[in-house]
């Protein structure tokens, strides 16, 4: 089994899901008392979120590059960023280490293509929904991306930072998300990407008739595949 280095803490709520799910997947595949070979470097999210808000992506990249180098130094054989938004600085991380990075968007694109999804709605932070680093990487792989209108985007983003990152999952928030999902379906989305690692803690497939694609689950499946690949 290969050893994965996880850059987490953005937020710790979703990082805990990565840790639990990767261990579950490895145990499901190998049985017995098997668990995942993981090394976790978890950041303090407050400074990172401040860098995001200020648009200081160079500082954010530097902070994550430091963690990636630490993980490589102590034996990680690949890097995983346990969040969607900070894949904006994935190129800087890839350039700074000699081990591969398992990119969440590539895992997602492969999954969508296997499910014959050509038009997908995207929910996430305002950075993920509005900036090109995520949408363009999907569209380069043949996936048309639909995003909410401006007011809905603000509501989605606000709930992520003010509620989900604090472990608050309310019925009112779920109803707001489901309304946006319905709107994206009306625009022609064949499914909706839960493109923030906290959203899957609020909205699950049982809540929607439209197919939902939880990027945490998709990413973890791809990571587990890599860990066990000979």
mmCIF file of C-alpha atoms in Angstrom:
data_model
loop_
_atom_site.group_PDB
_atom_site.id
_atom_site.type_symbol
_atom_site.label_atom_id
_atom_site.label_comp_id
_atom_site.label_asym_id
_atom_site.label_seq_id
_atom_site.Cartn_x
_atom_site.Cartn_y
_atom_site.Cartn_z
ATOM 1 C CA UNK A 1 0.000 0.000 0.000
ATOM 2 C CA UNK A 2 1.254 3.482 -0.886
ATOM 3 C CA UNK A 3 1.343 6.278 1.679
ATOM 4 C CA UNK A 4 -0.775 9.394 1.078
ATOM 5 C CA UNK A 5 0.050 12.826 2.466
ATOM 6 C CA UNK A 6 -3.073 14.882 3.175
ATOM 7 C CA UNK A 7 -3.073 18.674 3.467
ATOM 8 C CA UNK A 8 -6.155 19.274 5.618
ATOM 9 C CA UNK A 9 -7.847 21.675 7.993
ATOM 10 C CA UNK A 10 -9.778 23.618 5.324
ATOM 11 C CA UNK A 11 -12.040 22.949 7.172
ATOM 12 C CA UNK A 12 -11.289 20.264 9.740
ATOM 13 C CA UNK A 13 -14.914 19.098 9.413
ATOM 14 C CA UNK A 14 -14.313 17.820 5.885
ATOM 15 C CA UNK A 15 -10.793 16.604 6.691
ATOM 16 C CA UNK A 16 -12.243 14.270 9.297
ATOM 17 C CA UNK A 17 -14.470 12.853 6.552
ATOM 18 C CA UNK A 18 -11.433 12.225 4.347
ATOM 19 C CA UNK A 19 -9.657 10.389 7.183
ATOM 20 C CA UNK A 20 -12.666 8.247 8.031
ATOM 21 C CA UNK A 21 -13.654 7.472 4.441
ATOM 22 C CA UNK A 22 -10.161 6.529 3.261
ATOM 23 C CA UNK A 23 -9.790 4.119 6.153
ATOM 24 C CA UNK A 24 -13.210 2.639 5.398
ATOM 25 C CA UNK A 25 -12.397 2.176 1.721
ATOM 26 C CA UNK A 26 -9.076 0.473 2.377
ATOM 27 C CA UNK A 27 -10.698 -1.827 4.925
ATOM 28 C CA UNK A 28 -13.541 -2.649 2.518
ATOM 29 C CA UNK A 29 -11.061 -3.590 -0.188
ATOM 30 C CA UNK A 30 -8.492 -5.455 1.904
ATOM 31 C CA UNK A 31 -10.587 -6.703 4.819
ATOM 32 C CA UNK A 32 -9.406 -7.808 8.225
ATOM 33 C CA UNK A 33 -7.761 -5.079 10.282
ATOM 34 C CA UNK A 34 -6.389 -3.186 7.295
ATOM 35 C CA UNK A 35 -6.484 0.619 7.364
ATOM 36 C CA UNK A 36 -5.041 3.440 5.276
ATOM 37 C CA UNK A 37 -1.396 4.564 5.328
ATOM 38 C CA UNK A 38 -1.925 8.320 5.822
ATOM 39 C CA UNK A 39 0.143 11.300 6.938
ATOM 40 C CA UNK A 40 -1.877 14.410 7.813
ATOM 41 C CA UNK A 41 -0.624 17.994 7.832
ATOM 42 C CA UNK A 42 -3.514 20.133 9.063
ATOM 43 C CA UNK A 43 -3.432 23.925 8.788
ATOM 44 C CA UNK A 44 -5.100 26.608 10.873
ATOM 45 C CA UNK A 45 -7.930 27.605 8.536
ATOM 46 C CA UNK A 46 -8.380 31.189 9.814
ATOM 47 C CA UNK A 47 -5.198 32.605 8.188
ATOM 48 C CA UNK A 48 -5.898 30.669 4.981
ATOM 49 C CA UNK A 49 -9.470 31.992 4.790
ATOM 50 C CA UNK A 50 -8.134 35.509 5.351
ATOM 51 C CA UNK A 51 -5.726 35.064 2.442
ATOM 52 C CA UNK A 52 -8.611 33.850 0.270
ATOM 53 C CA UNK A 53 -10.767 36.843 1.185
ATOM 54 C CA UNK A 54 -7.933 39.273 0.422
ATOM 55 C CA UNK A 55 -7.099 37.530 -2.833
ATOM 56 C CA UNK A 56 -3.576 36.834 -1.579
ATOM 57 C CA UNK A 57 -3.240 33.507 -3.360
ATOM 58 C CA UNK A 58 0.555 33.725 -3.397
ATOM 59 C CA UNK A 59 0.614 33.609 0.406
ATOM 60 C CA UNK A 60 -1.936 30.790 0.409
ATOM 61 C CA UNK A 61 0.155 28.838 -2.072
ATOM 62 C CA UNK A 62 3.259 29.353 0.038
ATOM 63 C CA UNK A 63 1.504 28.059 3.143
ATOM 64 C CA UNK A 64 0.349 24.881 1.415
ATOM 65 C CA UNK A 65 3.666 24.359 -0.367
ATOM 66 C CA UNK A 66 5.333 24.331 3.060
ATOM 67 C CA UNK A 67 2.967 21.574 4.191
ATOM 68 C CA UNK A 68 3.454 19.584 0.980
ATOM 69 C CA UNK A 69 7.227 19.662 1.376
ATOM 70 C CA UNK A 70 6.898 18.545 4.992
ATOM 71 C CA UNK A 71 4.731 15.615 3.922
ATOM 72 C CA UNK A 72 7.175 14.574 1.210
ATOM 73 C CA UNK A 73 10.078 14.800 3.657
ATOM 74 C CA UNK A 74 8.450 12.407 6.139
ATOM 75 C CA UNK A 75 7.561 9.768 3.573
ATOM 76 C CA UNK A 76 4.381 10.657 1.714
ATOM 77 C CA UNK A 77 4.322 9.186 -1.789
ATOM 78 C CA UNK A 78 1.668 11.573 -3.106
ATOM 79 C CA UNK A 79 -0.112 14.758 -2.045
ATOM 80 C CA UNK A 80 -3.852 15.229 -1.548
ATOM 81 C CA UNK A 81 -5.480 18.616 -0.879
ATOM 82 C CA UNK A 82 -8.577 17.829 1.199
ATOM 83 C CA UNK A 83 -10.614 20.739 -0.125
ATOM 84 C CA UNK A 84 -11.883 21.987 -3.487
ATOM 85 C CA UNK A 85 -11.098 25.706 -3.313
ATOM 86 C CA UNK A 86 -7.398 25.374 -2.524
ATOM 87 C CA UNK A 87 -6.855 23.404 -5.713
ATOM 88 C CA UNK A 88 -6.466 26.899 -7.110
ATOM 89 C CA UNK A 89 -2.861 26.622 -5.899
ATOM 90 C CA UNK A 90 -2.383 23.000 -6.999
ATOM 91 C CA UNK A 91 0.064 23.994 -9.783
ATOM 92 C CA UNK A 92 2.369 25.667 -7.237
ATOM 93 C CA UNK A 93 2.275 22.575 -5.035
ATOM 94 C CA UNK A 94 2.971 20.241 -7.949
ATOM 95 C CA UNK A 95 5.964 22.371 -8.939
ATOM 96 C CA UNK A 96 7.369 22.336 -5.395
ATOM 97 C CA UNK A 97 7.487 18.571 -4.767
ATOM 98 C CA UNK A 98 8.700 15.545 -6.694
ATOM 99 C CA UNK A 99 5.748 13.314 -5.783
ATOM 100 C CA UNK A 100 2.382 13.363 -7.624
ATOM 101 C CA UNK A 101 -0.733 15.278 -6.586
ATOM 102 C CA UNK A 102 -4.101 13.529 -6.962
ATOM 103 C CA UNK A 103 -6.231 16.391 -8.304
ATOM 104 C CA UNK A 104 -9.851 16.504 -7.185
ATOM 105 C CA UNK A 105 -11.097 17.919 -10.507
ATOM 106 C CA UNK A 106 -9.466 15.160 -12.546
ATOM 107 C CA UNK A 107 -11.045 12.515 -10.303
ATOM 108 C CA UNK A 108 -14.393 14.301 -10.697
ATOM 109 C CA UNK A 109 -14.114 14.593 -14.495
ATOM 110 C CA UNK A 110 -13.368 10.888 -14.832
ATOM 111 C CA UNK A 111 -16.350 10.049 -12.625
ATOM 112 C CA UNK A 112 -18.728 12.328 -14.548
ATOM 113 C CA UNK A 113 -17.640 10.879 -17.888
ATOM 114 C CA UNK A 114 -18.182 7.328 -16.607
ATOM 115 C CA UNK A 115 -21.712 8.404 -15.668
ATOM 116 C CA UNK A 116 -22.235 10.029 -19.094
ATOM 117 C CA UNK A 117 -22.747 13.484 -17.590
ATOM 118 C CA UNK A 118 -21.971 16.246 -20.081
ATOM 119 C CA UNK A 119 -23.701 19.194 -18.347
ATOM 120 C CA UNK A 120 -23.272 19.573 -14.598
ATOM 121 C CA UNK A 121 -24.261 22.226 -12.073
ATOM 122 C CA UNK A 122 -21.548 23.353 -9.677
ATOM 123 C CA UNK A 123 -22.002 24.369 -6.038
ATOM 124 C CA UNK A 124 -19.085 25.501 -3.876
ATOM 125 C CA UNK A 125 -17.406 28.549 -2.445
ATOM 126 C CA UNK A 126 -17.593 31.706 -4.534
ATOM 127 C CA UNK A 127 -13.982 31.084 -5.579
ATOM 128 C CA UNK A 128 -14.762 27.602 -6.885
ATOM 129 C CA UNK A 129 -17.961 28.669 -8.651
ATOM 130 C CA UNK A 130 -16.666 31.906 -10.177
ATOM 131 C CA UNK A 131 -12.945 31.547 -10.815
ATOM 132 C CA UNK A 132 -11.640 29.642 -13.841
ATOM 133 C CA UNK A 133 -9.259 27.189 -12.131
ATOM 134 C CA UNK A 134 -12.054 24.679 -11.441
ATOM 135 C CA UNK A 135 -14.567 25.234 -14.235
ATOM 136 C CA UNK A 136 -11.985 25.439 -17.009
ATOM 137 C CA UNK A 137 -10.264 22.228 -15.912
ATOM 138 C CA UNK A 138 -13.636 20.444 -16.085
ATOM 139 C CA UNK A 139 -14.576 22.012 -19.415
ATOM 140 C CA UNK A 140 -11.195 21.041 -20.891
ATOM 141 C CA UNK A 141 -12.241 17.457 -20.176
ATOM 142 C CA UNK A 142 -15.586 17.797 -21.931
ATOM 143 C CA UNK A 143 -17.890 18.768 -19.041
ATOM 144 C CA UNK A 144 -20.098 21.848 -19.486
ATOM 145 C CA UNK A 145 -20.391 23.650 -16.134
ATOM 146 C CA UNK A 146 -23.493 25.551 -14.988
ATOM 147 C CA UNK A 147 -23.390 27.823 -11.938
ATOM 148 C CA UNK A 148 -26.070 29.551 -9.816
ATOM 149 C CA UNK A 149 -27.054 33.195 -10.288
ATOM 150 C CA UNK A 150 -25.302 35.882 -8.258
ATOM 151 C CA UNK A 151 -27.697 35.988 -5.310
ATOM 152 C CA UNK A 152 -27.809 32.204 -5.006
ATOM 153 C CA UNK A 153 -24.004 32.035 -5.253
ATOM 154 C CA UNK A 154 -23.686 34.457 -2.351
ATOM 155 C CA UNK A 155 -26.114 32.410 -0.256
ATOM 156 C CA UNK A 156 -24.296 29.141 -1.033
ATOM 157 C CA UNK A 157 -20.938 30.688 -0.101
ATOM 158 C CA UNK A 158 -22.247 32.319 3.071
ATOM 159 C CA UNK A 159 -23.709 29.057 4.364
ATOM 160 C CA UNK A 160 -20.412 27.264 3.757
ATOM 161 C CA UNK A 161 -18.295 29.701 5.778
ATOM 162 C CA UNK A 162 -20.815 30.738 8.446
ATOM 163 C CA UNK A 163 -22.430 27.351 9.095
ATOM 164 C CA UNK A 164 -20.939 24.256 7.481
ATOM 165 C CA UNK A 165 -17.337 25.022 8.417
ATOM 166 C CA UNK A 166 -18.544 25.347 12.015
ATOM 167 C CA UNK A 167 -20.316 21.989 11.980
ATOM 168 C CA UNK A 168 -23.808 23.524 11.706
ATOM 169 C CA UNK A 169 -26.158 21.640 9.363
ATOM 170 C CA UNK A 170 -29.714 22.992 9.430
ATOM 171 C CA UNK A 171 -32.912 22.163 7.590
ATOM 172 C CA UNK A 172 -33.186 25.775 6.396
ATOM 173 C CA UNK A 173 -29.734 25.621 4.794
ATOM 174 C CA UNK A 174 -30.581 22.293 3.157
ATOM 175 C CA UNK A 175 -33.792 23.771 1.715
ATOM 176 C CA UNK A 176 -31.833 26.690 0.222
ATOM 177 C CA UNK A 177 -29.360 24.325 -1.404
ATOM 178 C CA UNK A 178 -32.110 22.085 -2.770
ATOM 179 C CA UNK A 179 -33.846 25.087 -4.329
ATOM 180 C CA UNK A 180 -30.621 26.028 -6.124
ATOM 181 C CA UNK A 181 -30.199 22.415 -7.252
ATOM 182 C CA UNK A 182 -33.720 22.501 -8.717
ATOM 183 C CA UNK A 183 -32.891 25.746 -10.532
ATOM 184 C CA UNK A 184 -29.748 24.192 -12.020
ATOM 185 C CA UNK A 185 -31.790 21.205 -13.150
ATOM 186 C CA UNK A 186 -34.190 23.587 -14.907
ATOM 187 C CA UNK A 187 -31.178 25.089 -16.717
ATOM 188 C CA UNK A 188 -30.312 21.673 -18.125
ATOM 189 C CA UNK A 189 -27.934 20.186 -15.568
ATOM 190 C CA UNK A 190 -27.843 16.384 -15.727
ATOM 191 C CA UNK A 191 -26.428 16.340 -12.207
ATOM 192 C CA UNK A 192 -24.961 18.685 -9.620
ATOM 193 C CA UNK A 193 -21.403 18.726 -8.290
ATOM 194 C CA UNK A 194 -21.160 19.254 -4.540
ATOM 195 C CA UNK A 195 -17.930 21.153 -5.123
ATOM 196 C CA UNK A 196 -17.118 22.011 -1.536
ATOM 197 C CA UNK A 197 -16.036 19.225 0.765
ATOM 198 C CA UNK A 198 -18.503 20.339 3.464
ATOM 199 C CA UNK A 199 -21.626 20.342 1.268
ATOM 200 C CA UNK A 200 -21.890 16.554 1.255
ATOM 201 C CA UNK A 201 -22.324 16.728 5.030
ATOM 202 C CA UNK A 202 -25.500 18.786 4.492
ATOM 203 C CA UNK A 203 -27.039 17.406 1.294
ATOM 204 C CA UNK A 204 -27.088 13.744 0.323
ATOM 205 C CA UNK A 205 -28.559 11.874 -2.652
ATOM 206 C CA UNK A 206 -31.674 10.971 -0.659
ATOM 207 C CA UNK A 207 -32.588 14.658 -0.611
ATOM 208 C CA UNK A 208 -32.658 15.143 -4.395
ATOM 209 C CA UNK A 209 -34.016 13.390 -7.476
ATOM 210 C CA UNK A 210 -31.210 14.901 -9.555
ATOM 211 C CA UNK A 211 -27.923 12.965 -9.372
ATOM 212 C CA UNK A 212 -25.511 14.557 -6.900
ATOM 213 C CA UNK A 213 -21.751 14.142 -7.133
ATOM 214 C CA UNK A 214 -20.021 14.557 -3.777
ATOM 215 C CA UNK A 215 -16.433 15.528 -4.556
ATOM 216 C CA UNK A 216 -15.186 14.227 -1.199
ATOM 217 C CA UNK A 217 -16.443 10.733 -1.991
ATOM 218 C CA UNK A 218 -15.235 10.850 -5.598
ATOM 219 C CA UNK A 219 -11.800 12.090 -4.508
ATOM 220 C CA UNK A 220 -11.487 9.455 -1.781
ATOM 221 C CA UNK A 221 -12.360 6.675 -4.221
ATOM 222 C CA UNK A 222 -9.651 7.868 -6.614
ATOM 223 C CA UNK A 223 -7.126 8.144 -3.766
ATOM 224 C CA UNK A 224 -7.911 4.614 -2.577
ATOM 225 C CA UNK A 225 -7.493 3.329 -6.141
ATOM 226 C CA UNK A 226 -4.047 4.969 -6.283
ATOM 227 C CA UNK A 227 -3.000 3.637 -2.886
ATOM 228 C CA UNK A 228 -3.659 0.032 -3.913
ATOM 229 C CA UNK A 229 -2.467 0.226 -7.506
ATOM 230 C CA UNK A 230 0.548 -1.987 -8.076
#
